[in-house]
Tab-separated table of C-alpha atoms and ligand atoms in Angstrom:
chain	number	residue	atom	x	y	z
A	1269	MET	CA	-60.428	38.355	101.178
A	1270	THR	CA	-63.551	37.629	103.221
A	1271	GLU	CA	-66.412	40.410	103.326
A	1272	GLN	CA	-65.461	40.895	107.052
A	1273	GLN	CA	-61.944	41.830	106.251
A	1274	ILE	CA	-63.129	44.184	103.456
A	1275	THR	CA	-65.631	45.670	105.814
A	1276	SER	CA	-63.106	46.442	108.290
A	1277	LEU	CA	-60.582	47.701	105.499
A	1278	LEU	CA	-63.143	49.929	104.318
A	1279	GLU	CA	-63.621	51.267	107.676
A	1280	GLN	CA	-60.363	52.207	108.136
A	1281	LEU	CA	-59.895	53.856	104.649
A	1282	HIS	CA	-62.939	56.145	105.440
A	1283	GLN	CA	-61.391	57.101	108.752
A	1284	GLY	CA	-58.377	58.292	106.929
A	1285	ASP	CA	-55.810	55.366	107.787
A	1286	ARG	CA	-53.179	55.450	105.335
A	1287	ARG	CA	-52.170	51.844	105.618
A	1288	ALA	CA	-55.505	50.920	104.671
A	1289	LEU	CA	-55.568	53.479	101.813
A	1290	ALA	CA	-52.116	52.096	100.620
A	1291	ARG	CA	-53.508	48.397	100.800
A	1292	CYS	CA	-56.663	49.438	98.767
A	1293	ILE	CA	-54.755	51.258	96.282
A	1294	SER	CA	-52.427	48.100	95.511
A	1295	LEU	CA	-55.623	45.948	95.503
A	1296	VAL	CA	-57.288	47.973	92.781
A	1297	GLU	CA	-54.056	48.653	90.967
A	1298	ASN	CA	-53.430	44.978	90.485
A	1299	ASP	CA	-56.981	43.904	89.792
A	1300	SER	CA	-56.812	41.839	93.003
A	1301	GLU	CA	-59.501	39.908	94.556
A	1302	GLY	CA	-61.554	42.045	96.724
A	1303	SER	CA	-61.021	45.027	94.587
A	1304	ASP	CA	-64.465	45.093	93.041
A	1305	SER	CA	-66.152	44.707	96.276
A	1306	ILE	CA	-64.169	47.779	97.511
A	1307	LEU	CA	-64.858	49.962	94.684
A	1308	ARG	CA	-68.433	49.189	95.062
A	1309	GLN	CA	-68.744	50.159	98.757
A	1310	ILE	CA	-66.292	53.416	99.104
A	1311	HIS	CA	-67.971	56.760	99.740
A	1312	PRO	CA	-65.692	59.275	97.794
A	1313	ARG	CA	-66.491	62.958	98.661
A	1314	LYS	CA	-67.511	64.244	95.542
A	1315	GLU	CA	-66.751	68.047	96.619
A	1316	ILE	CA	-62.877	67.220	96.865
A	1317	PRO	CA	-61.044	68.879	93.996
A	1318	VAL	CA	-58.846	66.967	91.587
A	1319	ILE	CA	-56.253	69.083	90.119
A	1320	GLY	CA	-54.688	67.552	86.856
A	1321	ILE	CA	-51.238	68.808	86.030
A	1322	THR	CA	-49.878	67.772	82.567
A	1323	GLY	CA	-46.995	68.755	79.981
A	1324	PRO	CA	-44.355	67.719	78.065
A	1325	PRO	CA	-41.523	64.963	79.608
A	1326	GLY	CA	-39.347	66.960	82.034
A	1327	ALA	CA	-41.049	70.327	82.130
A	1328	GLY	CA	-40.804	70.375	85.900
A	1329	LYS	CA	-44.335	68.944	86.649
A	1330	SER	CA	-43.153	66.647	89.687
A	1331	THR	CA	-41.175	69.532	90.841
A	1332	LEU	CA	-44.057	71.802	90.398
A	1333	VAL	CA	-46.507	69.366	92.266
A	1334	SER	CA	-44.062	68.765	95.234
A	1335	ALA	CA	-43.905	72.434	95.636
A	1336	LEU	CA	-47.450	73.180	95.354
A	1337	ALA	CA	-48.266	70.340	97.797
A	1338	GLY	CA	-45.677	71.384	100.390
A	1339	TRP	CA	-47.130	75.131	100.177
A	1340	ILE	CA	-50.867	74.099	100.548
A	1341	SER	CA	-49.795	71.696	103.519
A	1342	GLU	CA	-47.760	74.805	104.996
A	1343	HIS	CA	-50.177	77.793	104.485
A	1344	GLN	CA	-53.575	76.179	104.113
A	1345	LYS	CA	-53.133	73.313	106.502
A	1346	LEU	CA	-54.965	71.011	103.975
A	1347	ASN	CA	-54.175	67.316	103.352
A	1348	VAL	CA	-52.943	66.668	100.002
A	1349	ALA	CA	-52.492	63.575	97.942
A	1350	ILE	CA	-50.435	63.433	94.896
A	1351	LEU	CA	-50.762	60.699	92.394
A	1352	ALA	CA	-48.326	60.371	89.677
A	1353	VAL	CA	-49.660	58.522	86.881
A	1354	ASP	CA	-47.091	57.346	84.449
A	1355	PRO	CA	-48.574	56.356	81.043
A	1356	THR	CA	-45.412	54.642	79.720
A	1357	SER	CA	-46.077	52.532	76.903
A	1358	PRO	CA	-45.481	48.756	77.571
A	1359	PHE	CA	-42.130	49.245	75.695
A	1360	THR	CA	-40.242	51.644	77.780
A	1361	LYS	CA	-39.731	52.018	81.370
A	1362	GLY	CA	-41.102	54.910	83.386
A	1363	SER	CA	-39.361	57.644	85.521
A	1364	LEU	CA	-41.167	56.775	88.621
A	1365	LEU	CA	-37.988	56.141	90.764
A	1366	GLY	CA	-37.179	59.789	89.863
A	1367	ASP	CA	-40.407	60.994	90.843
A	1368	ARG	CA	-40.072	59.285	94.167
A	1369	LEU	CA	-36.817	60.867	94.804
A	1370	ARG	CA	-37.599	64.248	93.983
A	1371	MET	CA	-40.754	64.168	96.238
A	1372	THR	CA	-38.748	62.464	99.228
A	1373	GLU	CA	-38.791	66.020	101.077
A	1374	HIS	CA	-42.486	65.072	101.850
A	1375	PHE	CA	-41.655	61.580	103.182
A	1376	ASN	CA	-42.458	62.866	106.793
A	1377	ASN	CA	-45.055	65.156	106.124
A	1378	PRO	CA	-48.372	63.317	107.368
A	1379	GLY	CA	-50.358	66.119	105.562
A	1380	ILE	CA	-48.966	64.735	102.066
A	1381	PHE	CA	-49.718	61.374	100.675
A	1382	ILE	CA	-47.752	60.422	97.469
A	1383	ARG	CA	-48.480	57.475	95.235
A	1384	SER	CA	-46.994	56.499	91.898
A	1385	LEU	CA	-49.264	54.614	89.520
A	1386	ALA	CA	-47.753	52.658	86.557
A	1387	THR	CA	-50.217	51.795	84.085
A	1388	ARG	CA	-48.301	49.091	82.141
A	1389	GLY	CA	-49.975	50.063	78.971
A	1390	ALA	CA	-53.285	48.098	79.935
A	1391	LEU	CA	-55.992	48.503	77.164
A	1392	GLY	CA	-58.222	51.285	78.826
A	1393	GLY	CA	-56.447	50.938	81.600
A	1394	LEU	CA	-54.735	54.514	82.419
A	1395	SER	CA	-57.889	56.367	82.882
A	1396	ALA	CA	-60.175	53.865	84.324
A	1397	LYS	CA	-57.246	52.894	86.954
A	1398	THR	CA	-56.793	56.600	87.619
A	1399	ILE	CA	-60.382	56.997	88.409
A	1400	GLU	CA	-60.665	54.237	90.493
A	1401	ILE	CA	-57.735	55.261	92.559
A	1402	THR	CA	-58.821	58.980	92.605
A	1403	ASP	CA	-61.879	57.677	94.077
A	1404	LEU	CA	-60.205	55.934	96.945
A	1405	LEU	CA	-58.257	58.930	97.675
A	1406	LYS	CA	-61.780	61.162	97.737
A	1407	ALA	CA	-62.599	58.677	100.306
A	1408	ALA	CA	-59.550	58.816	102.219
A	1409	GLY	CA	-60.262	62.446	103.669
A	1410	PHE	CA	-57.874	64.216	101.552
A	1411	ASP	CA	-58.875	68.082	101.006
A	1412	MET	CA	-57.472	68.185	97.582
A	1413	ILE	CA	-55.940	65.674	94.943
A	1414	LEU	CA	-53.216	66.330	92.595
A	1415	ILE	CA	-52.576	64.048	89.422
A	1416	GLU	CA	-49.421	64.564	87.663
A	1417	THR	CA	-49.247	62.514	83.934
A	1418	VAL	CA	-46.735	63.227	81.125
A	1419	GLY	CA	-48.593	64.912	78.089
A	1420	VAL	CA	-47.709	62.435	75.495
A	1421	GLY	CA	-50.190	61.432	73.198
A	1422	GLN	CA	-53.708	60.825	74.475
A	1423	SER	CA	-52.814	60.761	78.218
A	1424	GLU	CA	-53.441	64.523	78.872
A	1425	ILE	CA	-56.504	64.541	76.985
A	1426	GLU	CA	-57.532	61.570	79.103
A	1427	ILE	CA	-56.381	63.713	82.311
A	1428	ALA	CA	-58.706	66.249	81.578
A	1429	SER	CA	-61.835	64.166	81.979
A	1430	LEU	CA	-60.645	63.106	85.390
A	1431	ALA	CA	-59.721	66.673	86.660
A	1432	ASP	CA	-61.880	69.407	87.726
A	1433	THR	CA	-59.088	71.846	86.935
A	1434	THR	CA	-56.342	71.088	84.570
A	1435	VAL	CA	-52.880	72.856	84.646
A	1436	VAL	CA	-50.633	72.390	81.503
A	1437	VAL	CA	-47.206	73.093	82.016
A	1438	PHE	CA	-44.757	74.487	79.516
A	1439	VAL	CA	-41.189	75.570	79.613
A	1440	PRO	CA	-39.365	78.644	77.885
A	1441	GLU	CA	-38.241	76.503	75.168
A	1442	SER	CA	-41.353	75.120	74.336
A	1443	GLY	CA	-42.191	78.690	72.685
A	1444	ASP	CA	-40.536	77.677	69.256
A	1445	GLU	CA	-42.878	74.640	69.287
A	1446	ILE	CA	-46.093	76.371	70.419
A	1447	GLN	CA	-47.573	76.873	66.913
A	1448	THR	CA	-47.482	73.202	66.258
A	1449	ILE	CA	-48.415	72.101	69.783
A	1450	LYS	CA	-51.683	69.995	69.001
A	1451	SER	CA	-54.621	72.118	69.466
A	1452	GLY	CA	-56.082	69.342	71.994
A	1453	ILE	CA	-53.667	70.440	74.727
A	1454	MET	CA	-54.744	73.955	74.274
A	1455	GLU	CA	-58.283	72.937	74.504
A	1456	ILE	CA	-58.191	71.295	77.872
A	1457	ALA	CA	-56.179	73.745	80.064
A	1458	ASP	CA	-57.835	75.787	82.543
A	1459	LEU	CA	-54.465	77.275	83.438
A	1460	PHE	CA	-51.248	77.541	81.806
A	1461	VAL	CA	-47.878	77.600	83.620
A	1462	VAL	CA	-44.631	78.652	82.436
A	1463	ASN	CA	-42.155	76.834	84.590
A	1464	LYS	CA	-38.461	77.145	84.585
A	1465	SER	CA	-39.055	80.838	84.007
A	1466	ASP	CA	-35.670	81.457	85.297
A	1467	ARG	CA	-34.393	80.822	81.949
A	1468	GLU	CA	-34.554	83.132	78.929
A	1469	GLY	CA	-37.573	83.171	76.861
A	1470	ALA	CA	-40.420	82.848	79.565
A	1471	ASP	CA	-41.873	86.167	78.970
A	1472	LYS	CA	-42.255	85.657	75.094
A	1473	LEU	CA	-43.917	82.400	75.717
A	1474	VAL	CA	-46.248	83.968	78.056
A	1475	ARG	CA	-47.306	86.585	75.693
A	1476	SER	CA	-47.698	84.106	72.746
A	1477	LEU	CA	-49.918	82.021	75.029
A	1478	GLN	CA	-52.067	84.944	76.047
A	1479	THR	CA	-52.128	86.101	72.186
A	1480	THR	CA	-53.352	82.605	71.367
A	1481	LEU	CA	-55.821	82.609	74.289
A	1482	HIS	CA	-57.271	85.955	73.165
A	1483	GLU	CA	-58.312	84.565	69.790
A	1484	ARG	CA	-60.746	81.944	71.659
A	1485	PRO	CA	-64.259	82.960	72.759
A	1486	TYR	CA	-64.870	83.524	76.428
A	1487	SER	CA	-66.420	80.618	78.217
A	1488	GLY	CA	-66.965	82.193	81.763
A	1489	TRP	CA	-63.356	81.865	82.801
A	1490	THR	CA	-60.272	83.803	81.754
A	1491	ILE	CA	-57.369	81.234	81.389
A	1492	PRO	CA	-54.362	82.596	83.425
A	1493	VAL	CA	-50.951	82.272	82.293
A	1494	LEU	CA	-48.586	82.053	85.085
A	1495	LYS	CA	-44.703	81.638	85.642
A	1496	THR	CA	-42.926	79.689	88.108
A	1497	VAL	CA	-39.553	78.488	89.054
A	1498	ALA	CA	-40.808	75.171	90.640
A	1499	PHE	CA	-37.483	74.183	92.443
A	1500	SER	CA	-37.277	77.756	94.188
A	1501	GLY	CA	-41.101	78.220	94.829
A	1502	VAL	CA	-41.450	81.085	92.995
A	1503	GLY	CA	-45.207	81.668	91.804
A	1504	ILE	CA	-46.308	78.753	93.707
A	1505	GLU	CA	-48.725	80.773	95.807
A	1506	GLU	CA	-50.347	82.342	92.893
A	1507	LEU	CA	-50.663	79.043	91.235
A	1508	PHE	CA	-52.584	78.116	94.270
A	1509	ASN	CA	-54.898	81.251	94.326
A	1510	GLN	CA	-55.783	80.802	90.571
A	1511	ILE	CA	-56.426	76.946	90.969
A	1512	ASN	CA	-58.561	77.956	93.950
A	1513	GLN	CA	-60.681	80.614	91.777
A	1514	HIS	CA	-61.130	78.271	89.117
A	1515	ILE	CA	-62.421	75.592	91.387
A	1516	GLN	CA	-65.034	78.540	92.653
A	1517	VAL	CA	-65.847	79.158	89.267
A	1518	SER	CA	-66.222	75.792	87.642
A	1519	GLY	CA	-68.001	74.441	90.825
A	1520	LYS	CA	-70.976	76.572	89.868
A	1521	GLN	CA	-71.421	75.584	86.390
A	1522	SER	CA	-72.961	72.164	86.748
A	1523	THR	CA	-72.588	71.065	83.039
A	1524	HIS	CA	-68.939	71.112	83.619
A	1525	LYS	CA	-69.236	68.359	86.485
A	1526	GLU	CA	-71.734	66.439	84.767
A	1527	GLU	CA	-69.506	66.243	81.638
A	1528	LEU	CA	-66.660	65.250	83.839
A	1529	LEU	CA	-68.887	62.444	85.519
A	1530	TYR	CA	-70.200	61.285	81.973
A	1531	GLN	CA	-66.581	60.940	80.694
A	1532	ARG	CA	-65.488	58.973	83.714
A	1533	ALA	CA	-68.429	56.530	83.692
A	1534	LEU	CA	-67.797	55.973	79.918
A	1535	ARG	CA	-64.239	54.972	80.804
A	1536	VAL	CA	-65.082	52.657	83.621
A	1537	ALA	CA	-67.875	51.143	81.658
A	1538	SER	CA	-65.655	50.357	78.690
A	1539	GLN	CA	-62.745	48.847	81.031
A	1540	GLN	CA	-65.280	46.936	82.623
A	1541	LEU	CA	-66.667	45.564	79.396
A	1542	LEU	CA	-62.988	44.514	78.617
A	1543	LYS	CA	-62.523	42.643	81.899
A	1544	LYS	CA	-65.441	40.209	81.130
A	1545	GLN	CA	-64.343	36.888	80.489
A	1546	ARG	CA	-64.932	36.805	76.848
A	1547	PHE	CA	-62.369	39.552	76.472
A	1548	GLU	CA	-59.663	37.365	78.513
A	1549	ASN	CA	-57.738	36.032	75.367
A	1550	PHE	CA	-58.835	38.941	72.946
A	1551	LYS	CA	-55.408	39.669	71.843
A	1552	ALA	CA	-54.765	35.952	70.908
A	1553	GLU	CA	-58.263	35.583	69.295
A	1554	LEU	CA	-57.897	38.615	67.491
A	1555	ILE	CA	-54.226	37.714	65.986
A	1556	GLU	CA	-55.547	34.446	65.311
A	1557	ALA	CA	-58.645	35.506	63.401
A	1558	SER	CA	-56.433	38.362	61.679
A	1559	ALA	CA	-54.553	35.546	60.003
A	1560	LEU	CA	-57.334	34.017	58.321
A	1561	PRO	CA	-58.479	35.009	54.766
A	1562	GLY	CA	-61.191	37.406	54.682
A	1563	PHE	CA	-60.623	38.798	58.067
A	1564	ASN	CA	-62.630	41.790	58.962
A	1565	LEU	CA	-62.030	43.826	62.139
A	1566	TYR	CA	-65.557	44.950	62.365
A	1567	ARG	CA	-67.233	41.733	61.976
A	1568	PHE	CA	-64.864	40.115	64.462
A	1569	ILE	CA	-65.803	42.825	67.081
A	1570	ALA	CA	-69.582	42.685	66.623
A	1571	GLU	CA	-69.540	39.089	67.093
A	1572	LYS	CA	-67.311	39.378	70.114
A	1573	ILE	CA	-69.773	41.810	71.775
A	1574	SER	CA	-73.035	40.475	70.366
B	2067	GTP	N1	-34.053	75.503	85.827
B	2067	GTP	C1	-35.198	75.107	86.273
B	2067	GTP	N2	-35.033	73.760	86.301
B	2067	GTP	C2	-36.176	73.240	87.064
B	2067	GTP	C3	-37.497	73.896	87.405
B	2067	GTP	N3	-38.545	72.885	88.055
B	2067	GTP	C4	-37.632	71.764	87.841
B	2067	GTP	N4	-36.458	72.005	87.167
B	2067	GTP	C5	-35.711	70.880	86.896
B	2067	GTP	O1	-36.216	70.190	85.855
B	2067	GTP	C6	-35.854	68.760	85.772
B	2067	GTP	C7	-37.127	67.752	85.552
B	2067	GTP	O2	-38.038	68.175	86.553
B	2067	GTP	P1	-39.169	67.062	86.837
B	2067	GTP	O3	-40.046	67.948	88.019
B	2067	GTP	O4	-38.793	65.797	87.167
B	2067	GTP	O5	-40.017	67.070	85.458
B	2067	GTP	P2	-41.263	66.369	85.207
B	2067	GTP	O6	-41.916	67.259	84.184
B	2067	GTP	O7	-42.125	65.738	86.172
B	2067	GTP	O8	-40.571	64.997	84.495
B	2067	GTP	P3	-41.231	63.675	83.856
B	2067	GTP	O9	-42.306	63.512	84.990
B	2067	GTP	O10	-40.031	62.833	83.711
B	2067	GTP	O11	-41.911	64.034	82.646
B	2067	GTP	C8	-35.203	68.477	87.110
B	2067	GTP	O12	-33.964	68.355	87.068
B	2067	GTP	C9	-35.622	69.539	88.197
B	2067	GTP	O13	-34.933	70.048	89.147
B	2067	GTP	C10	-37.425	75.390	87.324
B	2067	GTP	O14	-38.153	76.320	87.724
B	2067	GTP	N5	-36.382	75.842	86.678
B	2068	MG	MG1	-42.417	63.724	86.673
């Protein structure tokens, strides 16, 4: 791409042109030529709230995100972008097609933009790419960005460093596991949702979550526990209101924003480092070195980064 083409693409992006946005996302997603230049010249609006929605597989996150976006578009007349991040390991295939199908109801709504992002198990790739694409969305004139990610392993912890507000979704059946749920996921939540509350056990789980929350020291925000039925829209308005309140409260805490920015910078920096030429054959070199007698991982890495 010539600098001139990039300049014109960026101009369209900043005017909110959806096709230019889709093009920029693809370039960044694939690390194509021109992507670095694009990222260095965008003007993301830092006041745009990013909402992370995470939770176990099948909890109804996509249905919830879709309902929330629909509600916001209809009642608040805001432009919403949805980014469905699939942190699927390189060994399994994701459910992206499913996500797309469930959100088809919005295909003709110009106020809602939907994009899936497969991460292909790239080293350090999930959050850096998500950060970059979120910044493209912030530059493209949306009023709110919703990021869905499946809560498996690290991904939900990572999403918390991207999102201004993190919503953790459970289902009534999660109740039995709640005692064993990693404290990590409890720590990152700004809001809990018990989705599928048309099913038995929802109230019990709500109470159990509230009990757990009471044991925590107050930090300026009372974490709400909400019940939703995503596919019929029950609880969606309250969810929006609570998200909105959290945005107001956390927006006043500059340390919160600073910490998020720092976390994002760390992830981008480490990914940029890994993109450097000397890491091109990192895996092959590592495996080769590890086969030698006396291999030491720390010495190997020290030599690599020195
Ligand atoms: N009973 C009930 N089913 C729901 C509700 N919300 C979603 N579902 C159903 O739950 C299933 C999974 O929904 P998804 O929205 O794909 O869940 P998800 O968490 O995005 O799934 P992954 O992205 O694969 O982790 C679908 O069959 C939905 O129709 C709800 O409130 N009640
Ligand atoms: Mg989903």
